[in-house]
Amino acid sequence: MSALVLVAATVGSTGAADAGPATVSGTPSRTAAQPTASVTYDLGDAAYRLPGTGEPVELAGSVRYPADLGRGRHPLVVLMHGWHETCADPRAEAARTAAEKADDTDAYEAASKKLFSWPCAAKTPALPSFRGYDYLSRRLASRGFVVVSLSANGINASPVTGDDGAAVRAGLINRHLRMWKRLDRTGSGPLAGAFKRASTGKRAKVPFARHLDMRNVGLVGHSRAGAGVTWEAADSHRGQWPGGVRIRAAVAVAPAYNVMTENMADYAVTRIPLAVLRGTCDGQVGTEALSFPAEATSGKRKNLHRVRIPGANHNFFNTQWSPRSGQVAAFDDAVKVRKKPGWCTDREDAPAARQLTEAQQHRVAVTTIDGFLRRALLKDTADSAKAGRAASRH
């Protein structure tokens, strides 16, 4: 059976100085963390259409990778954000706030429609939720992983919810995996020539071909994408993975599962390791985030690792969603404790805990996820022992 592990906050820097050993070709190295580089790609806001509904979805992502890809192959880690506003429209946000205070339903819905449209209106930038995990991508890339964080605004703007929402997120992951598989195998396909430097926007040629280990893929999903990566990793959906691709581990961060699902088997992950993280001050997702995947596996839980983080909320896992970013629709969702400044709980009255700062929450997430993925994808038990204990069975 899986254990519910309590993880205490480790306060400190999340910089590269403590990033640990690099890895190439699936073999842990005992050298210092390696430098990383980043590029982006964007094939268009309507480059993909949701099955069944035809809703437009972008094929875009941010890539962080070892600056020197060397001669070996690198495991691929795919990140995906959850449900959030899609368009950074400050006027619409102000109008929605005013409408909520005035209890004006029509005005509230009109403003929300602008914030959740896709593609966004002319001159209104898309809200870059996919950039909210750069802190995690940097750490993983310094280990030797190639990390792709996918944009899913089109899904968020669509009417698809519940199990269908989890399924279409998995479908979008598979679409990207097919493109990466083709790029690795032949150096061709939609991604060939599509990369731009994240810092300058200039075209970049990166020799990813024959440097990716597509049979050693890890997934990380936050919020509704946590449900999406669980769906993708589920035993019953392995046949939908692209040919030549093997997913070896998945991480669901504060996953928003459809507890009303009619088929728990759609979320049952027993053949690969699955780690599930949830903060005790999560104001959006309840404790079902930890209990649901255990129920789905019907007792076959040796590969399930559940992690409870005291003082962590929901939005701080994504830097674009937390107030420090100054981004549209960013907020602190932790439930405050009366007469105890700095302390928080959740909507289910969890035991009060001192709330983690954004930096502290990032450090716990990075340490836990980094250790878990290195253990699962690289069999790195020596150098990741400390981090691995945070997400291991007791």
CSV table of C-alpha atoms in Angstrom, one decimal:
chain,number,residue,atom,x,y,z
A,1,MET,CA,0.0,0.0,0.0
A,2,SER,CA,1.1,3.6,-0.6
A,3,ALA,CA,2.0,5.7,2.4
A,4,LEU,CA,0.8,9.3,2.9
A,5,VAL,CA,4.1,11.1,3.4
A,6,LEU,CA,4.3,14.4,5.2
A,7,VAL,CA,6.9,16.8,3.7
A,8,ALA,CA,8.2,19.7,5.8
A,9,ALA,CA,9.4,22.8,4.0
A,10,THR,CA,13.1,23.2,3.3
A,11,VAL,CA,13.8,26.9,3.3
A,12,GLY,CA,16.6,28.2,1.0
A,13,SER,CA,17.7,29.0,-2.4
A,14,THR,CA,16.5,27.1,-5.5
A,15,GLY,CA,19.4,28.2,-7.6
A,16,ALA,CA,21.7,26.0,-9.7
A,17,ALA,CA,24.4,25.8,-7.0
A,18,ASP,CA,22.6,23.0,-5.2
A,19,ALA,CA,21.1,21.4,-8.3
A,20,GLY,CA,23.3,18.3,-8.0
A,21,PRO,CA,24.6,15.9,-10.6
A,22,ALA,CA,24.0,16.0,-14.4
A,23,THR,CA,22.7,13.0,-16.3
A,24,VAL,CA,23.1,11.9,-19.9
A,25,SER,CA,22.0,8.7,-21.6
A,26,GLY,CA,20.1,7.6,-18.5
A,27,THR,CA,23.2,7.2,-16.5
A,28,PRO,CA,23.7,9.4,-13.4
A,29,SER,CA,26.9,11.5,-13.4
A,30,ARG,CA,28.8,12.6,-10.3
A,31,THR,CA,29.6,16.0,-11.8
A,32,ALA,CA,28.3,19.4,-10.9
A,33,ALA,CA,25.0,20.6,-12.3
A,34,GLN,CA,25.4,21.5,-16.0
A,35,PRO,CA,24.4,24.8,-17.6
A,36,THR,CA,21.0,25.0,-19.4
A,37,ALA,CA,19.5,26.8,-22.3
A,38,SER,CA,15.9,27.5,-23.3
A,39,VAL,CA,13.9,27.9,-26.5
A,40,THR,CA,10.2,28.2,-27.3
A,41,TYR,CA,8.0,27.0,-30.2
A,42,ASP,CA,4.6,28.2,-31.3
A,43,LEU,CA,2.9,26.5,-34.3
A,44,GLY,CA,-0.2,28.7,-34.1
A,45,ASP,CA,-3.2,29.3,-31.8
A,46,ALA,CA,-5.4,26.9,-33.9
A,47,ALA,CA,-2.8,24.4,-34.9
A,48,TYR,CA,-4.7,21.6,-33.2
A,49,ARG,CA,-8.5,20.9,-32.9
A,50,LEU,CA,-10.1,19.2,-30.0
A,51,PRO,CA,-11.6,15.8,-31.0
A,52,GLY,CA,-15.4,16.0,-31.0
A,53,THR,CA,-15.8,19.8,-30.5
A,54,GLY,CA,-13.3,21.2,-33.0
A,55,GLU,CA,-12.3,23.9,-30.5
A,56,PRO,CA,-9.0,25.6,-31.5
A,57,VAL,CA,-5.9,24.8,-29.4
A,58,GLU,CA,-2.4,26.0,-29.7
A,59,LEU,CA,0.6,23.8,-30.2
A,60,ALA,CA,3.2,25.8,-28.2
A,61,GLY,CA,5.7,25.2,-25.5
A,62,SER,CA,8.8,26.3,-23.6
A,63,VAL,CA,11.8,24.0,-23.7
A,64,ARG,CA,14.6,23.9,-21.2
A,65,TYR,CA,17.6,21.6,-21.9
A,66,PRO,CA,21.3,21.0,-21.1
A,67,ALA,CA,23.3,23.6,-23.1
A,68,ASP,CA,25.6,20.8,-24.2
A,69,LEU,CA,23.5,17.9,-25.4
A,70,GLY,CA,26.7,15.8,-25.8
A,71,ARG,CA,26.6,12.5,-27.6
A,72,GLY,CA,24.0,10.6,-25.5
A,73,ARG,CA,20.3,10.6,-25.2
A,74,HIS,CA,18.3,12.6,-22.6
A,75,PRO,CA,15.0,11.6,-21.0
A,76,LEU,CA,12.1,13.9,-21.9
A,77,VAL,CA,9.9,15.4,-19.2
A,78,VAL,CA,6.6,17.0,-20.3
A,79,LEU,CA,4.9,19.6,-18.0
A,80,MET,CA,1.4,20.9,-18.3
A,81,HIS,CA,-0.5,23.6,-16.5
A,82,GLY,CA,-4.1,23.4,-15.4
A,83,TRP,CA,-7.3,25.5,-15.7
A,84,HIS,CA,-6.8,29.3,-15.5
A,85,GLU,CA,-7.7,32.4,-17.4
A,86,THR,CA,-6.3,32.4,-20.9
A,87,CYS,CA,-6.0,36.1,-21.8
A,88,ALA,CA,-4.1,38.8,-19.9
A,89,ASP,CA,-6.8,41.5,-20.1
A,90,PRO,CA,-6.5,43.8,-17.1
A,91,ARG,CA,-9.6,45.8,-18.1
A,92,ALA,CA,-11.7,42.6,-18.2
A,93,GLU,CA,-10.3,41.6,-14.9
A,94,ALA,CA,-11.2,44.9,-13.3
A,95,ALA,CA,-14.7,44.7,-14.9
A,96,ARG,CA,-15.2,41.2,-13.5
A,97,THR,CA,-14.1,42.3,-10.0
A,98,ALA,CA,-16.6,45.2,-10.1
A,99,ALA,CA,-19.4,43.0,-11.4
A,100,GLU,CA,-18.8,40.5,-8.6
A,101,LYS,CA,-19.0,43.2,-5.9
A,102,ALA,CA,-22.2,44.6,-7.6
A,103,ASP,CA,-23.7,41.1,-7.9
A,104,ASP,CA,-24.1,41.8,-11.6
A,105,THR,CA,-24.2,38.3,-13.2
A,106,ASP,CA,-24.4,39.5,-16.8
A,107,ALA,CA,-21.5,41.8,-16.5
A,108,TYR,CA,-19.5,39.1,-14.7
A,109,GLU,CA,-20.1,36.6,-17.5
A,110,ALA,CA,-19.2,39.2,-20.2
A,111,ALA,CA,-15.9,39.9,-18.5
A,112,SER,CA,-15.2,36.3,-17.9
A,113,LYS,CA,-15.8,35.5,-21.5
A,114,LYS,CA,-13.0,37.9,-22.5
A,115,LEU,CA,-10.6,36.4,-19.9
A,116,PHE,CA,-11.4,32.9,-21.1
A,117,SER,CA,-11.4,33.4,-24.9
A,118,TRP,CA,-9.2,31.7,-27.4
A,119,PRO,CA,-7.6,33.0,-29.4
A,120,CYS,CA,-7.3,36.2,-27.4
A,121,ALA,CA,-8.6,39.5,-28.9
A,122,ALA,CA,-6.2,41.6,-31.0
A,123,LYS,CA,-3.6,43.3,-28.9
A,124,THR,CA,-4.5,41.2,-25.8
A,125,PRO,CA,-1.6,38.9,-24.9
A,126,ALA,CA,-2.2,35.3,-24.0
A,127,LEU,CA,-1.6,34.5,-20.3
A,128,PRO,CA,1.5,32.4,-20.3
A,129,SER,CA,0.6,29.8,-17.7
A,130,PHE,CA,3.1,27.4,-19.4
A,131,ARG,CA,5.9,29.6,-18.2
A,132,GLY,CA,4.9,29.2,-14.6
A,133,TYR,CA,7.1,26.2,-14.0
A,134,ASP,CA,10.4,27.6,-15.3
A,135,TYR,CA,11.9,27.2,-11.8
A,136,LEU,CA,11.3,23.4,-12.0
A,137,SER,CA,12.4,23.2,-15.7
A,138,ARG,CA,15.7,24.8,-14.8
A,139,ARG,CA,16.4,22.2,-12.1
A,140,LEU,CA,15.4,19.2,-14.2
A,141,ALA,CA,17.4,20.4,-17.2
A,142,SER,CA,20.5,20.9,-15.1
A,143,ARG,CA,20.2,17.2,-14.3
A,144,GLY,CA,20.3,16.3,-17.9
A,145,PHE,CA,16.6,16.1,-18.8
A,146,VAL,CA,15.0,17.9,-21.8
A,147,VAL,CA,12.0,19.6,-20.3
A,148,VAL,CA,9.0,20.8,-22.4
A,149,SER,CA,6.3,22.9,-20.7
A,150,LEU,CA,3.1,22.9,-22.9
A,151,SER,CA,0.6,25.7,-23.3
A,152,ALA,CA,-3.1,24.6,-23.0
A,153,ASN,CA,-5.0,27.8,-23.2
A,154,GLY,CA,-7.3,26.5,-25.9
A,155,ILE,CA,-8.4,23.7,-23.7
A,156,ASN,CA,-9.1,26.1,-20.8
A,157,ALA,CA,-11.2,28.3,-23.1
A,158,SER,CA,-13.2,25.3,-24.3
A,159,PRO,CA,-16.4,23.9,-22.7
A,160,VAL,CA,-14.8,20.5,-22.1
A,161,THR,CA,-14.7,19.4,-18.5
A,162,GLY,CA,-14.6,16.4,-16.2
A,163,ASP,CA,-13.3,13.1,-17.7
A,164,ASP,CA,-13.4,14.7,-21.2
A,165,GLY,CA,-11.2,17.4,-19.9
A,166,ALA,CA,-8.6,14.9,-18.7
A,167,ALA,CA,-8.8,13.0,-21.9
A,168,VAL,CA,-8.2,16.0,-24.2
A,169,ARG,CA,-5.3,17.1,-22.1
A,170,ALA,CA,-3.8,13.6,-22.5
A,171,GLY,CA,-4.5,13.9,-26.2
A,172,LEU,CA,-2.6,17.2,-26.5
A,173,ILE,CA,0.3,15.6,-24.7
A,174,ASN,CA,0.3,12.7,-27.2
A,175,ARG,CA,0.2,15.2,-30.1
A,176,HIS,CA,3.3,16.9,-28.8
A,177,LEU,CA,5.0,13.6,-28.1
A,178,ARG,CA,4.5,12.6,-31.7
A,179,MET,CA,6.2,15.7,-32.9
A,180,TRP,CA,9.1,15.2,-30.6
A,181,LYS,CA,9.4,11.6,-31.6
A,182,ARG,CA,9.6,12.6,-35.3
A,183,LEU,CA,12.1,15.3,-34.5
A,184,ASP,CA,14.3,12.9,-32.6
A,185,ARG,CA,14.1,10.2,-35.2
A,186,THR,CA,14.5,12.1,-38.4
A,187,GLY,CA,15.2,15.8,-37.5
A,188,SER,CA,12.1,16.7,-39.5
A,189,GLY,CA,8.4,17.5,-38.8
A,190,PRO,CA,6.5,20.5,-37.5
A,191,LEU,CA,9.2,21.2,-34.8
A,192,ALA,CA,12.1,21.4,-37.3
A,193,GLY,CA,13.0,25.0,-37.7
A,194,ALA,CA,10.3,26.1,-35.2
A,195,PHE,CA,12.5,27.0,-32.2
A,196,LYS,CA,13.3,30.5,-31.0
A,197,ARG,CA,15.5,31.7,-28.3
A,198,ALA,CA,13.5,32.5,-25.2
A,199,SER,CA,15.6,35.5,-24.4
A,200,THR,CA,15.8,37.1,-27.8
A,201,GLY,CA,13.0,35.6,-29.9
A,202,LYS,CA,15.5,34.9,-32.7
A,203,ARG,CA,15.5,31.6,-34.6
A,204,ALA,CA,17.6,28.9,-33.0
A,205,LYS,CA,18.9,25.6,-34.3
A,206,VAL,CA,19.1,23.0,-31.5
A,207,PRO,CA,20.4,19.5,-32.3
A,208,PHE,CA,17.7,17.6,-30.6
A,209,ALA,CA,17.7,14.9,-33.3
A,210,ARG,CA,18.9,11.6,-31.9
A,211,HIS,CA,19.5,13.1,-28.5
A,212,LEU,CA,16.2,12.3,-26.9
A,213,ASP,CA,15.3,9.1,-25.1
A,214,MET,CA,11.7,8.8,-26.1
A,215,ARG,CA,11.4,5.5,-24.3
A,216,ASN,CA,12.1,7.2,-21.0
A,217,VAL,CA,9.5,10.0,-20.7
A,218,GLY,CA,8.2,11.6,-17.5
A,219,LEU,CA,5.0,13.7,-17.0
A,220,VAL,CA,4.2,16.5,-14.6
A,221,GLY,CA,0.7,18.1,-14.5
A,222,HIS,CA,-0.7,20.7,-12.2
A,223,SER,CA,-4.3,21.1,-11.2
A,224,ARG,CA,-6.6,19.8,-13.9
A,225,ALA,CA,-3.5,18.8,-15.8
A,226,GLY,CA,-2.7,16.6,-12.8
A,227,ALA,CA,-5.8,14.7,-13.7
A,228,GLY,CA,-4.7,14.8,-17.4
A,229,VAL,CA,-1.3,13.2,-16.8
A,230,THR,CA,-2.9,10.6,-14.5
A,231,TRP,CA,-5.3,9.8,-17.4
A,232,GLU,CA,-2.4,9.7,-19.8
A,233,ALA,CA,-0.4,7.4,-17.5
A,234,ALA,CA,-3.3,5.1,-16.7
A,235,ASP,CA,-3.0,1.4,-17.5
A,236,SER,CA,-6.0,1.5,-19.7
A,237,HIS,CA,-4.6,4.3,-21.9
A,238,ARG,CA,-1.2,3.0,-22.7
A,239,GLY,CA,-2.3,1.9,-26.1
A,240,GLN,CA,-2.9,5.6,-27.0
A,241,TRP,CA,0.8,6.5,-26.5
A,242,PRO,CA,2.6,7.3,-29.8
A,243,GLY,CA,4.6,4.4,-31.3
A,244,GLY,CA,8.1,4.2,-29.9
A,245,VAL,CA,7.2,6.3,-26.8
A,246,ARG,CA,7.2,4.9,-23.3
A,247,ILE,CA,6.1,6.9,-20.3
A,248,ARG,CA,8.0,5.8,-17.2
A,249,ALA,CA,6.7,8.0,-14.4
A,250,ALA,CA,4.1,10.7,-13.7
A,251,VAL,CA,3.6,13.5,-11.1
A,252,ALA,CA,0.2,15.0,-10.3
A,253,VAL,CA,0.6,18.4,-8.5
A,254,ALA,CA,-2.6,19.4,-6.6
A,255,PRO,CA,-4.6,17.4,-9.2
A,256,ALA,CA,-8.3,18.4,-9.7
A,257,TYR,CA,-9.8,14.9,-10.3
A,258,ASN,CA,-13.3,14.3,-11.5
A,259,VAL,CA,-14.7,12.6,-8.4
A,260,MET,CA,-18.0,12.0,-10.2
A,261,THR,CA,-16.3,9.8,-12.8
A,262,GLU,CA,-18.2,6.7,-13.8
A,263,ASN,CA,-15.1,4.7,-14.5
A,264,MET,CA,-12.3,4.9,-11.9
A,265,ALA,CA,-10.2,2.6,-14.1
A,266,ASP,CA,-9.6,5.6,-16.4
A,267,TYR,CA,-7.3,6.9,-13.7
A,268,ALA,CA,-5.8,3.7,-12.4
A,269,VAL,CA,-2.0,3.8,-12.6
A,270,THR,CA,-0.3,0.6,-11.4
A,271,ARG,CA,2.4,-0.2,-14.0
A,272,ILE,CA,4.6,3.0,-13.5
A,273,PRO,CA,5.3,5.2,-10.5
A,274,LEU,CA,2.8,8.0,-9.8
A,275,ALA,CA,3.5,10.7,-7.3
A,276,VAL,CA,0.7,13.0,-6.1
A,277,LEU,CA,1.4,16.2,-4.2
A,278,ARG,CA,-1.1,18.5,-2.3
A,279,GLY,CA,-0.6,21.4,0.1
A,280,THR,CA,-2.6,21.6,3.4
A,281,CYS,CA,-3.6,25.2,2.5
A,282,ASP,CA,-4.9,24.4,-1.0
A,283,GLY,CA,-8.0,26.6,-1.4
A,284,GLN,CA,-9.1,25.0,-4.6
A,285,VAL,CA,-8.5,21.3,-4.5
A,286,GLY,CA,-9.6,19.1,-1.6
A,287,THR,CA,-8.1,16.0,0.0
A,288,GLU,CA,-9.6,13.9,-2.7
A,289,ALA,CA,-6.5,14.8,-4.6
A,290,LEU,CA,-4.6,12.3,-2.4
A,291,SER,CA,-7.4,9.7,-1.8
A,292,PHE,CA,-8.8,9.5,-5.4
A,293,PRO,CA,-5.7,7.9,-7.1
A,294,ALA,CA,-5.5,5.3,-4.3
A,295,GLU,CA,-9.2,4.4,-4.7
A,296,ALA,CA,-8.7,4.2,-8.5
A,297,THR,CA,-6.0,1.5,-8.1
A,298,SER,CA,-8.2,-0.7,-5.9
A,299,GLY,CA,-5.4,-1.7,-3.6
A,300,LYS,CA,-2.7,-2.2,-6.2
A,301,ARG,CA,-0.8,0.8,-4.9
A,302,LYS,CA,2.9,-0.2,-4.7
A,303,ASN,CA,3.8,2.5,-7.3
A,304,LEU,CA,1.7,5.3,-5.8
A,305,HIS,CA,3.4,7.9,-3.7
A,306,ARG,CA,1.3,10.5,-1.9
A,307,VAL,CA,2.8,13.7,-0.5
A,308,ARG,CA,1.2,16.2,1.8
A,309,ILE,CA,2.9,19.6,2.1
A,310,PRO,CA,2.1,21.7,5.2
A,311,GLY,CA,1.6,25.3,4.4
A,312,ALA,CA,1.4,25.0,0.6
A,313,ASN,CA,-1.4,26.4,-1.4
A,314,HIS,CA,-2.6,25.8,-5.0
A,315,ASN,CA,-1.5,28.8,-7.0
A,316,PHE,CA,2.1,29.2,-5.8
A,317,PHE,CA,3.1,26.1,-7.7
A,318,ASN,CA,2.7,28.3,-10.9
A,319,THR,CA,4.5,31.6,-10.8
A,320,GLN,CA,2.1,33.1,-13.3
A,321,TRP,CA,-0.8,32.4,-10.9
A,322,SER,CA,0.7,33.9,-7.7
A,323,PRO,CA,0.4,37.6,-6.7
A,324,ARG,CA,4.1,38.2,-6.9
A,325,SER,CA,3.9,37.9,-10.7
A,326,GLY,CA,1.6,40.9,-11.0
A,327,GLN,CA,-0.2,38.9,-13.6
A,328,VAL,CA,-3.9,39.1,-14.5
A,329,ALA,CA,-6.0,36.8,-12.3
A,330,ALA,CA,-3.1,35.9,-10.0
A,331,PHE,CA,-4.1,35.4,-6.3
A,332,ASP,CA,-3.2,33.6,-3.1
A,333,ASP,CA,-5.9,30.9,-2.6
A,334,ALA,CA,-4.8,29.8,0.9
A,335,VAL,CA,-7.5,30.1,3.5
A,336,LYS,CA,-6.3,32.4,6.2
A,337,VAL,CA,-6.6,31.6,9.9
A,338,ARG,CA,-8.2,34.3,12.0
A,339,LYS,CA,-6.0,35.9,14.6
A,340,LYS,CA,-3.0,34.0,13.4
A,341,PRO,CA,-1.2,36.1,10.7
A,342,GLY,CA,0.9,34.0,8.4
A,343,TRP,CA,-1.0,30.8,9.1
A,344,CYS,CA,-3.4,29.1,6.8
A,345,THR,CA,-5.7,26.1,6.2
A,346,ASP,CA,-7.9,24.8,3.5
A,347,ARG,CA,-11.7,24.7,2.8
A,348,GLU,CA,-11.9,21.5,4.7
A,349,ASP,CA,-10.4,23.0,7.9
A,350,ALA,CA,-7.1,21.2,7.8
A,351,PRO,CA,-4.8,21.7,10.8
A,352,ALA,CA,-3.4,25.2,10.7
A,353,ALA,CA,0.1,25.6,9.3
A,354,ARG,CA,2.5,28.5,8.8
A,355,GLN,CA,2.1,29.4,5.1
A,356,LEU,CA,5.0,28.8,2.9
A,357,THR,CA,6.4,31.7,0.8
A,358,GLU,CA,6.4,31.2,-2.9
A,359,ALA,CA,10.1,30.5,-2.8
A,360,GLN,CA,9.7,27.9,0.0
A,361,GLN,CA,6.9,26.2,-1.9
A,362,HIS,CA,9.0,26.0,-5.0
A,363,ARG,CA,11.9,24.5,-3.1
A,364,VAL,CA,9.7,21.7,-1.7
A,365,ALA,CA,8.2,21.0,-5.1
A,366,VAL,CA,11.6,21.0,-6.9
A,367,THR,CA,13.2,18.8,-4.3
A,368,THR,CA,10.4,16.3,-4.3
A,369,ILE,CA,9.7,16.1,-8.0
A,370,ASP,CA,13.4,16.1,-9.0
A,371,GLY,CA,14.2,13.3,-6.6
A,372,PHE,CA,11.2,11.3,-7.7
A,373,LEU,CA,11.9,11.6,-11.4
A,374,ARG,CA,15.6,10.8,-11.1
A,375,ARG,CA,14.7,7.7,-9.1
A,376,ALA,CA,12.0,6.7,-11.6
A,377,LEU,CA,13.7,7.6,-14.9
A,378,LEU,CA,17.3,7.2,-14.1
A,379,LYS,CA,17.3,4.7,-11.2
A,380,ASP,CA,19.4,7.4,-9.4
A,381,THR,CA,19.1,6.3,-5.8
A,382,ALA,CA,22.5,7.4,-4.5
A,383,ASP,CA,22.5,11.1,-5.3
A,384,SER,CA,18.8,11.6,-4.9
A,385,ALA,CA,18.3,9.8,-1.6
A,386,LYS,CA,17.4,12.9,0.4
A,387,ALA,CA,14.9,14.1,-2.2
A,388,GLY,CA,13.6,10.6,-2.9
A,389,ARG,CA,12.6,10.1,0.7
A,390,ALA,CA,10.1,12.8,0.3
A,391,ALA,CA,8.1,10.7,-2.2
A,392,SER,CA,8.9,7.2,-1.2
A,393,ARG,CA,6.9,4.5,0.5
A,394,HIS,CA,7.5,4.1,4.3
